[in-house]
XYZ file of C-alpha atoms in Angstrom:
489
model
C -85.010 170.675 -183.233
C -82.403 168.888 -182.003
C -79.606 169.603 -179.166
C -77.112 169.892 -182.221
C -78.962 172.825 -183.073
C -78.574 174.871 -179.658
C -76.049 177.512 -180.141
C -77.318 180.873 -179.962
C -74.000 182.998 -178.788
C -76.421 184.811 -176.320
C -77.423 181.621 -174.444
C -75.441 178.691 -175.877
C -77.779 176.557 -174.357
C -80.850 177.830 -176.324
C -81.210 177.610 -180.377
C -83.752 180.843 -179.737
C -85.285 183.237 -177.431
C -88.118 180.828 -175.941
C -91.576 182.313 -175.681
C -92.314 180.917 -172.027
C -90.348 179.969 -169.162
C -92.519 178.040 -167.178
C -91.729 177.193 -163.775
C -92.642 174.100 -161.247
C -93.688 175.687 -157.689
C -93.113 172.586 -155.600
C -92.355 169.220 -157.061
C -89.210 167.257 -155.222
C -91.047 165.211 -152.035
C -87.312 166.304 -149.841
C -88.482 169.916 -150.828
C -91.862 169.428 -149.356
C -90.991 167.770 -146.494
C -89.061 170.602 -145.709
C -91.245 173.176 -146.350
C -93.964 170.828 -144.208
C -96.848 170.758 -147.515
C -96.886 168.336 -150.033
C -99.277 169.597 -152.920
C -101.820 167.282 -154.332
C -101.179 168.485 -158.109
C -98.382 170.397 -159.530
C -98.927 174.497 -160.192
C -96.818 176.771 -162.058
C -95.668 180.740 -162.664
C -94.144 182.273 -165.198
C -90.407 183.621 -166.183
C -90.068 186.814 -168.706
C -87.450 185.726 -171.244
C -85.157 188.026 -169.749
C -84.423 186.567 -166.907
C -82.138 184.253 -168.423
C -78.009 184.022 -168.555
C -75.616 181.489 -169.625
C -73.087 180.159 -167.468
C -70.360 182.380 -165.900
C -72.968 185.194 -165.712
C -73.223 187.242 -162.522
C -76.760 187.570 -160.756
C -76.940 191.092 -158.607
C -78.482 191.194 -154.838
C -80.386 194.514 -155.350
C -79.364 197.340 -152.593
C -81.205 197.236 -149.447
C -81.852 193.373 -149.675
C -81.198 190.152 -148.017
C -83.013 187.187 -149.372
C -81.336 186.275 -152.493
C -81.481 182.661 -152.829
C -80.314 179.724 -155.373
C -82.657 176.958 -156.626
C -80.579 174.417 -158.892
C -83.409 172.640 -161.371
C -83.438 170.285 -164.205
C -84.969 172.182 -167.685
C -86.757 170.749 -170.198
C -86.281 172.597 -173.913
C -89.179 171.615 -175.809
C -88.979 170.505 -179.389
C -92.538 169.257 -181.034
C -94.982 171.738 -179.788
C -97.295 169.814 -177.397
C -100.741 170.349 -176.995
C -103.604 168.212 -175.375
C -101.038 165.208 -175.350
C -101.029 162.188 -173.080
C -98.271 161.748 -170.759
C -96.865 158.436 -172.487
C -96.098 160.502 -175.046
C -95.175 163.842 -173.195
C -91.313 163.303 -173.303
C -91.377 162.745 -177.194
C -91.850 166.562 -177.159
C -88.797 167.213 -175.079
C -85.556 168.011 -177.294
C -82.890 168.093 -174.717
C -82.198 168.619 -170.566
C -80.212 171.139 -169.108
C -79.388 172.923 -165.608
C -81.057 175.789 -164.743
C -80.728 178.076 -161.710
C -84.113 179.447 -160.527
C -82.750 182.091 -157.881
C -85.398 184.278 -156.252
C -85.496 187.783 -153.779
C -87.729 186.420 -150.780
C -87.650 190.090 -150.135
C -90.404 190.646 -152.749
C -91.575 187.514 -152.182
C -94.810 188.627 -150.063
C -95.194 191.359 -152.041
C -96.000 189.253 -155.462
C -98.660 186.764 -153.595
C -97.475 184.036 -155.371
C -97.122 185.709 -158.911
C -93.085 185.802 -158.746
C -93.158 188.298 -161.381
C -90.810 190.539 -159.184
C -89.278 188.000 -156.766
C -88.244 185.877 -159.711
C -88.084 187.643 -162.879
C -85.003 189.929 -162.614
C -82.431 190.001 -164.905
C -79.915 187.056 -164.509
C -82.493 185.574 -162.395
C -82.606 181.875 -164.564
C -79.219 181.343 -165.960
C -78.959 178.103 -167.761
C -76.686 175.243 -169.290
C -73.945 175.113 -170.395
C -74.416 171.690 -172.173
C -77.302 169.825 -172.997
C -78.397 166.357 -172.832
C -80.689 164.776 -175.811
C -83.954 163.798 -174.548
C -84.182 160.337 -176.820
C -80.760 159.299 -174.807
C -81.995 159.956 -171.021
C -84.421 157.946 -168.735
C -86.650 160.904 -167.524
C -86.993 159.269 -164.413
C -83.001 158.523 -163.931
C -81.612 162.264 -163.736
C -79.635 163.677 -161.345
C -79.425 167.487 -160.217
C -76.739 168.538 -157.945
C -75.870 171.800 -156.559
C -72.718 173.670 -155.323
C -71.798 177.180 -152.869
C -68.193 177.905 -152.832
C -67.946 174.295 -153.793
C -69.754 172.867 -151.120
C -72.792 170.766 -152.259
C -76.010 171.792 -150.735
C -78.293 169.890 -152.956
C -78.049 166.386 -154.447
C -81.085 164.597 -155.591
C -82.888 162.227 -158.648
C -86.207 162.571 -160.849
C -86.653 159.493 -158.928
C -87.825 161.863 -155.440
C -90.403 164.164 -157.559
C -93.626 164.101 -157.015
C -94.480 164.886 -160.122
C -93.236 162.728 -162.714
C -91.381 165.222 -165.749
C -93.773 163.727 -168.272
C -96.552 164.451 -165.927
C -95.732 168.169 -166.439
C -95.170 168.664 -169.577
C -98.217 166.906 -170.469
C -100.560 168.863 -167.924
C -98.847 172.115 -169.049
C -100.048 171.043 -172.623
C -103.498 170.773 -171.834
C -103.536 174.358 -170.786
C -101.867 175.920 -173.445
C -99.607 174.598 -176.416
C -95.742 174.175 -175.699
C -93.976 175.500 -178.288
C -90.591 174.865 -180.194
C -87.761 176.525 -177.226
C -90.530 176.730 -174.346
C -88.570 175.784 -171.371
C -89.906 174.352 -168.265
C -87.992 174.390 -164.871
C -88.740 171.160 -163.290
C -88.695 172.465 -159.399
C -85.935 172.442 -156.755
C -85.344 169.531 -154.117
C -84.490 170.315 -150.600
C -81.248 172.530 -149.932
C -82.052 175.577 -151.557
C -81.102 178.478 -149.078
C -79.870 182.253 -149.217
C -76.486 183.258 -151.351
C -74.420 186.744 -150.460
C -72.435 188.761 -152.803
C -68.924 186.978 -153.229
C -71.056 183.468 -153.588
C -70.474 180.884 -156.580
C -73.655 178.530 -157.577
C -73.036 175.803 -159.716
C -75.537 173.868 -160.882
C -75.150 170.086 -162.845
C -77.696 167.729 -164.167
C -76.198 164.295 -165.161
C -77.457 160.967 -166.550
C -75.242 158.016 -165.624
C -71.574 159.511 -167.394
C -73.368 162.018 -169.622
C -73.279 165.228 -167.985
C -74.218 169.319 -168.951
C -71.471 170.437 -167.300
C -71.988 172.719 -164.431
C -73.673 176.402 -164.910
C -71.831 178.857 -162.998
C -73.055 181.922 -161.013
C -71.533 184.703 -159.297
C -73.308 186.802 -156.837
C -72.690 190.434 -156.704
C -73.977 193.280 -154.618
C -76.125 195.830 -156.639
C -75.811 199.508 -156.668
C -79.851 200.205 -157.063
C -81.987 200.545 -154.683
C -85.671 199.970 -155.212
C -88.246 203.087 -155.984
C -91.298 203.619 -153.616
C -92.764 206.331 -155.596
C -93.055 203.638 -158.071
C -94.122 200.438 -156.265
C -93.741 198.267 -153.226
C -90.267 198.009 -151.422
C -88.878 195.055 -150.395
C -89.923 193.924 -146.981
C -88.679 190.746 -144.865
C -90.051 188.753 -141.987
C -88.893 185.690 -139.509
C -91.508 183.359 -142.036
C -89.553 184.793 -144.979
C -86.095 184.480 -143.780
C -86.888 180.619 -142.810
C -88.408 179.590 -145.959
C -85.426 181.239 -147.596
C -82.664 180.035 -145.419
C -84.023 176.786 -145.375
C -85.142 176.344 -141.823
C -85.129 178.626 -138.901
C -82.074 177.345 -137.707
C -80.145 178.017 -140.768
C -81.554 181.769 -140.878
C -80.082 182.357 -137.220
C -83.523 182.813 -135.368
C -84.847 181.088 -132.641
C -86.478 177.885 -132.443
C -90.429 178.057 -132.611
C -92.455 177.677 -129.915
C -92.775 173.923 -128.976
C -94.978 172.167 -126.645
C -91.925 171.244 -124.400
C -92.288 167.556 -122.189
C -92.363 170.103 -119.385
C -95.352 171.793 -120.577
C -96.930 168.754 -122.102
C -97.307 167.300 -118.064
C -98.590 170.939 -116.947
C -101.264 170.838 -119.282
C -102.455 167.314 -118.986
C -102.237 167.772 -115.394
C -104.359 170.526 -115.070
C -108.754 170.509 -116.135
C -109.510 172.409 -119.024
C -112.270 174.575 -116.631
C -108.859 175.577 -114.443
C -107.356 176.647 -117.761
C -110.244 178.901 -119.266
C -110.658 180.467 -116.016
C -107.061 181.410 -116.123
C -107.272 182.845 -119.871
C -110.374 184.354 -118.977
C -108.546 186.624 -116.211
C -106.141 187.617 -119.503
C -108.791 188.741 -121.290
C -109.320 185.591 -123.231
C -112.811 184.446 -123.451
C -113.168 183.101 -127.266
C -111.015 180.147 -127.097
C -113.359 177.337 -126.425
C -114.111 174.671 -129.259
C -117.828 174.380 -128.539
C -120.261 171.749 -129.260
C -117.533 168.473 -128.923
C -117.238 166.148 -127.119
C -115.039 163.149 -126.271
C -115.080 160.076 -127.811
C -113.782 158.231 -124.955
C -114.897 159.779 -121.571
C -112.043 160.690 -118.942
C -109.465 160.981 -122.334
C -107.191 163.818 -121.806
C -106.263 166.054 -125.167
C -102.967 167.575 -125.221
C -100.916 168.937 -128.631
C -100.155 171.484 -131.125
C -103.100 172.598 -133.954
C -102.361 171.102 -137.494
C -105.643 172.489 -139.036
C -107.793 171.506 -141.818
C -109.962 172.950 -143.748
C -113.298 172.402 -145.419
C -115.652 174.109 -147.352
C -119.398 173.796 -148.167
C -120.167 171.129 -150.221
C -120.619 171.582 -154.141
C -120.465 168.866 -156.557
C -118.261 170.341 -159.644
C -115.793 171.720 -156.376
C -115.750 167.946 -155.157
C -115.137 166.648 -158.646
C -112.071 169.040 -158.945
C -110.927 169.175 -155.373
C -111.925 165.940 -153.505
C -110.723 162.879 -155.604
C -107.054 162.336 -155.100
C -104.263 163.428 -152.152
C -106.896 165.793 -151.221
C -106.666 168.091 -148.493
C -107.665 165.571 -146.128
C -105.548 163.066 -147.196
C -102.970 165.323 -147.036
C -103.263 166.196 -143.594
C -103.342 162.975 -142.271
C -100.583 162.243 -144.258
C -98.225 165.105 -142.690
C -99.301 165.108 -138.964
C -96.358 164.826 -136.799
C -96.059 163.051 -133.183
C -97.796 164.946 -130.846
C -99.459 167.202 -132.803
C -103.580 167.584 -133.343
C -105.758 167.764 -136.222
C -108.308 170.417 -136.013
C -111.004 170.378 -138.578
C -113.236 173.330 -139.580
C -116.947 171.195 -140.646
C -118.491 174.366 -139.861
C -120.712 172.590 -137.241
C -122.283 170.455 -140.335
C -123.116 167.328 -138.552
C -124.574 165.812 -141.602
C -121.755 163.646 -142.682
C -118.652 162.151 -141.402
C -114.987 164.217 -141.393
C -112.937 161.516 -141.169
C -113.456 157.389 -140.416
C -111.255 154.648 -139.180
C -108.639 154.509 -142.086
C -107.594 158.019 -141.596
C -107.771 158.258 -138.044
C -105.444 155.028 -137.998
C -103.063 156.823 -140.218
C -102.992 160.045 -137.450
C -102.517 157.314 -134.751
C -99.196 155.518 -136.533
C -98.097 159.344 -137.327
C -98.065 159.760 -133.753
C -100.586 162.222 -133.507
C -101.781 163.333 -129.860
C -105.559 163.345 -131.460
C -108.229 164.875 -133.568
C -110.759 167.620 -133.035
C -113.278 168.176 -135.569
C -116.809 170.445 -134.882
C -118.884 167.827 -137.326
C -119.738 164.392 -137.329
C -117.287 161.105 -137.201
C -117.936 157.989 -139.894
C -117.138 154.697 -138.659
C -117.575 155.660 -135.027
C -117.095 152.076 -133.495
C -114.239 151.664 -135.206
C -112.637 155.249 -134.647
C -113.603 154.524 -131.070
C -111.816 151.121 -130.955
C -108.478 152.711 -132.430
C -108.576 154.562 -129.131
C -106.687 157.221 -130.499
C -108.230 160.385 -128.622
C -111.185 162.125 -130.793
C -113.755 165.281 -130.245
C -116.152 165.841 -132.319
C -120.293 166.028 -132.730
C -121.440 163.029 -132.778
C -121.757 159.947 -135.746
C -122.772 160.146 -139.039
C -122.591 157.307 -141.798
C -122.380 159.569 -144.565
C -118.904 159.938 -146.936
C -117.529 163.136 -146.779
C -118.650 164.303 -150.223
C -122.276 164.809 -148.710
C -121.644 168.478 -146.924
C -117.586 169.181 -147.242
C -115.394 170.114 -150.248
C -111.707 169.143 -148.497
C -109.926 172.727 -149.032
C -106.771 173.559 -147.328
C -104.194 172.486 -144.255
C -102.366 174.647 -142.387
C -104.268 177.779 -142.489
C -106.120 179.673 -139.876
C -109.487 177.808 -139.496
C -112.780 178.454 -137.519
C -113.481 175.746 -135.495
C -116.458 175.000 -132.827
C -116.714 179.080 -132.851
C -113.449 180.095 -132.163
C -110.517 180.663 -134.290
C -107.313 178.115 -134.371
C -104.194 178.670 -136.495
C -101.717 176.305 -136.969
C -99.382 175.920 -133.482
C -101.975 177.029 -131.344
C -101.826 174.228 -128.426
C -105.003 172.158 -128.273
C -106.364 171.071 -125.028
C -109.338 168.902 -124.253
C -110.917 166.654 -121.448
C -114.509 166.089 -120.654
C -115.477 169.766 -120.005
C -114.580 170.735 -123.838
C -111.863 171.778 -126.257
C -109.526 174.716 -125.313
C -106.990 176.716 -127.880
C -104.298 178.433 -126.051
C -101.833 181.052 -127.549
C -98.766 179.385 -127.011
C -96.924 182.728 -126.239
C -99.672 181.906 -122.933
C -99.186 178.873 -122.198
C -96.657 178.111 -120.070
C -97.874 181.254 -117.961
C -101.894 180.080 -117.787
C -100.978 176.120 -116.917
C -98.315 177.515 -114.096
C -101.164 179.550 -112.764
C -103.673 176.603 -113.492
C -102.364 174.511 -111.758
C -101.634 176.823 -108.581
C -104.907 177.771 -108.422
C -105.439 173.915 -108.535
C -103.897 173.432 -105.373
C -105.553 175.864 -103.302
C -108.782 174.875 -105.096
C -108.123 171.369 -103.281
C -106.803 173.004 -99.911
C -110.586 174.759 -99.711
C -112.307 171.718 -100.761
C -110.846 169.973 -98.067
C -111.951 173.049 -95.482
C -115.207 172.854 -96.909
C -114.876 168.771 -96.307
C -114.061 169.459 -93.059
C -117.082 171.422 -91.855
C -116.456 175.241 -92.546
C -118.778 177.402 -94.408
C -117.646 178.644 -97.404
C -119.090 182.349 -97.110
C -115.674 183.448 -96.911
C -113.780 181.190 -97.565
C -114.067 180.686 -101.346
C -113.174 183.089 -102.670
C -110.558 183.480 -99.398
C -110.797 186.117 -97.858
C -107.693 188.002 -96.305
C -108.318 186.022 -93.017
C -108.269 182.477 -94.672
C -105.856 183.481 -96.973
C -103.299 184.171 -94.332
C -103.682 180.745 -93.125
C -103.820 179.495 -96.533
C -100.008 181.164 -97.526
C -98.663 180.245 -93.754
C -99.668 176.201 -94.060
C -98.169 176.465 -97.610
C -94.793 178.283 -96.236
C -94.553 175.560 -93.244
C -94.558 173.013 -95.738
């Protein structure tokens, strides 16, 4: 097959109704730095045939929906069908590259669980074209996809930013299942993909130097249909949603997530960790110590917000398939941002080290506040001499691969007994590890740190000879002097 062949009058940019549209979930590095995840290999859905439209089609926003959003993409048509193949000679089985849309509801989007069948497979839901570019004439690393709303471009990026090289794909892909003649493969989205409203035009254009496809044009309209629940699941939104969809929270028109403000940050490292679990204590919070760590460096002071890690028991085909390459590990190291802490669920295993010097070097030039893991630490001295604040269990010399399988970031972990989910603000010191809510924490360290005070006005009572049957807890005599000194002050 060859791009001279491509001219079915239903989609001028296909010779034939392809069996499978295959589709790249994350693959451009700007698109996961956005989305805060970088994966270590690439993973895929499927497209129903369907779903496609050629350029100057209309895609409709179904009634009672919001979320409709644009993802321009390179495609790959596949000529030779491609099975088992290596991926020096994966491109050989590409015939020709073409834009593609890949717009998705985010409306159904927790509904599918990462499927897409519904949130991605309506009608007019992958148009694509209008021209093509021959595969023998294009560097597969030297393409360029560019986007355009209303004219405006909102997405501009090379082959040169994916993760995933295109090759790479198509030659993973073929060791699942064979590619055949027509397959096309939607190469993943770079950063700039956000919501479209009825009354929008998307145009999408993939060049190579001057050769260009031309740019695929889509117009949003507003559907008359609404969705059936006697049949299925309705359409349902949330803040996560909107932001992913949108692009940021910003762009979606909510409020900024909770940050650990400078403010806050001097509250909490102000105030003991004892002074803050008495004060979540009184709010009903009693399951929010990290237990069993300890400091590596005695009088450090922990203060950030939870990145979390997560591993699993360790089992040797899931470490041959899971902990070779930009693990999960790796990957959190990798990502950690300034002031932020890496909490690792070991499951209390002491029996082999969680992280050593390399990686805890990488959290320090990341900025990272510190790290709290409930098992052991590998190259201890050297962790220690990094200086970069660490709790943990204790030393071990053995590689990870002895007890853990690395699993997952950003995910709600157990850690030292208690629960931590990504945000949570982490605070340690040399009574423990503390997780705060951080709806709660500007309220608990306020309140820490006033009962602080008057903790030191009694101590120096006490220092001064009275009793302190009475006096601590005050009683309504001794608090009355304790509220007039602090009103005279």
């Amino acid at each position: 097959m060859t791009p001279t062949d491509l001219n079915d009058p239903r989609i001028p940019a296909l010779a034939r109704r392809p069996g499978k549209i295959i589709a790249v979930h994350l693959a451009y590095a700007s698109r996961a730095d956005q989305r805060g995840r970088r994966p270590a290999h690439p993973s895929y859905f499927f497209k129903p045939a369907s779903s496609l439209a050629p350029t100057g089609a209309s895609i409709e926003r179904p009634h009672g929906t919001e979320l409709l959003a644009f993802e321009g993409e390179i495609a790959l048509i596949i000529g030779e069908p491609a099975r088992r193949v290596r991926a020096e000679e994966a491109w050989d089985h590409v015939a020709a590259v073409t834009a593609a849309n890949d717009f998705g509801l985010y409306d159904l989007r927790e509904n599918d669980k990462g499927s897409n069948v519904r949130s991605k497979g309506g009608d007019g839901y992958t148009p694509i074209g209008p021209g093509l570019l021959d595969a023998r004439d294009v560097d597969p690393a030297g393409l360029r996809l560019r986007t355009w709303v209303n004219g405006d471009l909102v997405q501009d990026d090379t082959t040169a930013g994916l993760i995933f090289s295109l090759p790479q794909m198509v030659a993973d892909l073929s060791q699942h299942f064979t590619l055949e003649t027509g397959d096309v493969i939607l190469t993943g989205t770079p950063a700039g993909s956000s919501v479209v409203v009825p009354g929008d035009r998307v145009e999408v254009e993939v060049s190579a130097g001057d050769a260009s496809t031309g740019r695929l044009e889509t117009t949003v309209v507003q559907g008359a249909h609404a969705f059936d629940a006697s049949l299925g699941s309705l359409p349902a939104v949330n803040d996560t949603q909107r932001a992913e969809a949108w692009g940021s929270r910003e762009a979606a028109g909510l409020p900024a997530a909770p940050v650990l403000s400078p403010e806050l940050r001097d509250k909490l490292t102000r105030v003991p960790v004892a002074g803050l679990s008495q004060q979540l204590r009184k709010r009903g919070l009693n399951n929010v110590t990290i237990d069993g760590v300890r400091p590596m460096h005695p009088g450090s002071k922990l203060v950030g917000t939870a990145r979390t890690l997560r591993f699993v028991p360790g089992r040797e085909d899931l470490f041959a398939a899971r902990g070779g390459g930009y693990n999960a590990q790796k990957r959190a190291f990798d990502s950690v941002g300034e002031g932020e802490v890496i909490v690792i669920e070991a499951r209390g295993e002491t029996g082999s080290g969680t992280l050593g010097d390399i990686l805890a070097l990488r959290a320090q030039a990341r900025g990272a506040a510190g790290i709290v893991t409930d098992g052991g630490v590998r190259d201890y001295d050297a962790v220690a001499e990094i200086g970069l604040p660490v709790f943990s269990r204790g030393a071990h010399p053995a590689v990870l691969g002895r007890r853990h399988v690395p699993w997952d970031v950003d995910v709600a972990i157990g850690c030292g007994g208690t629960t931590v989910e990504p945000g949570d603000i982490i605070v340690g010191d040399g009574d423990g590890v503390l997780v705060i809510p951080p709806a709660l924490a500007e309220e608990v360290a306020d309140a820490a740190l006033a009962q602080e005070e008057e903790d030191a006005w009694i101590a120096a009572q006490v220092k001064a000879g009275h009793p302190v049957d009475g006096l601590f807890p005050m009683n309504a005599e001794w608090r009355a002097r304790y509220d007039a000194e602090r009103s005279g002050r």
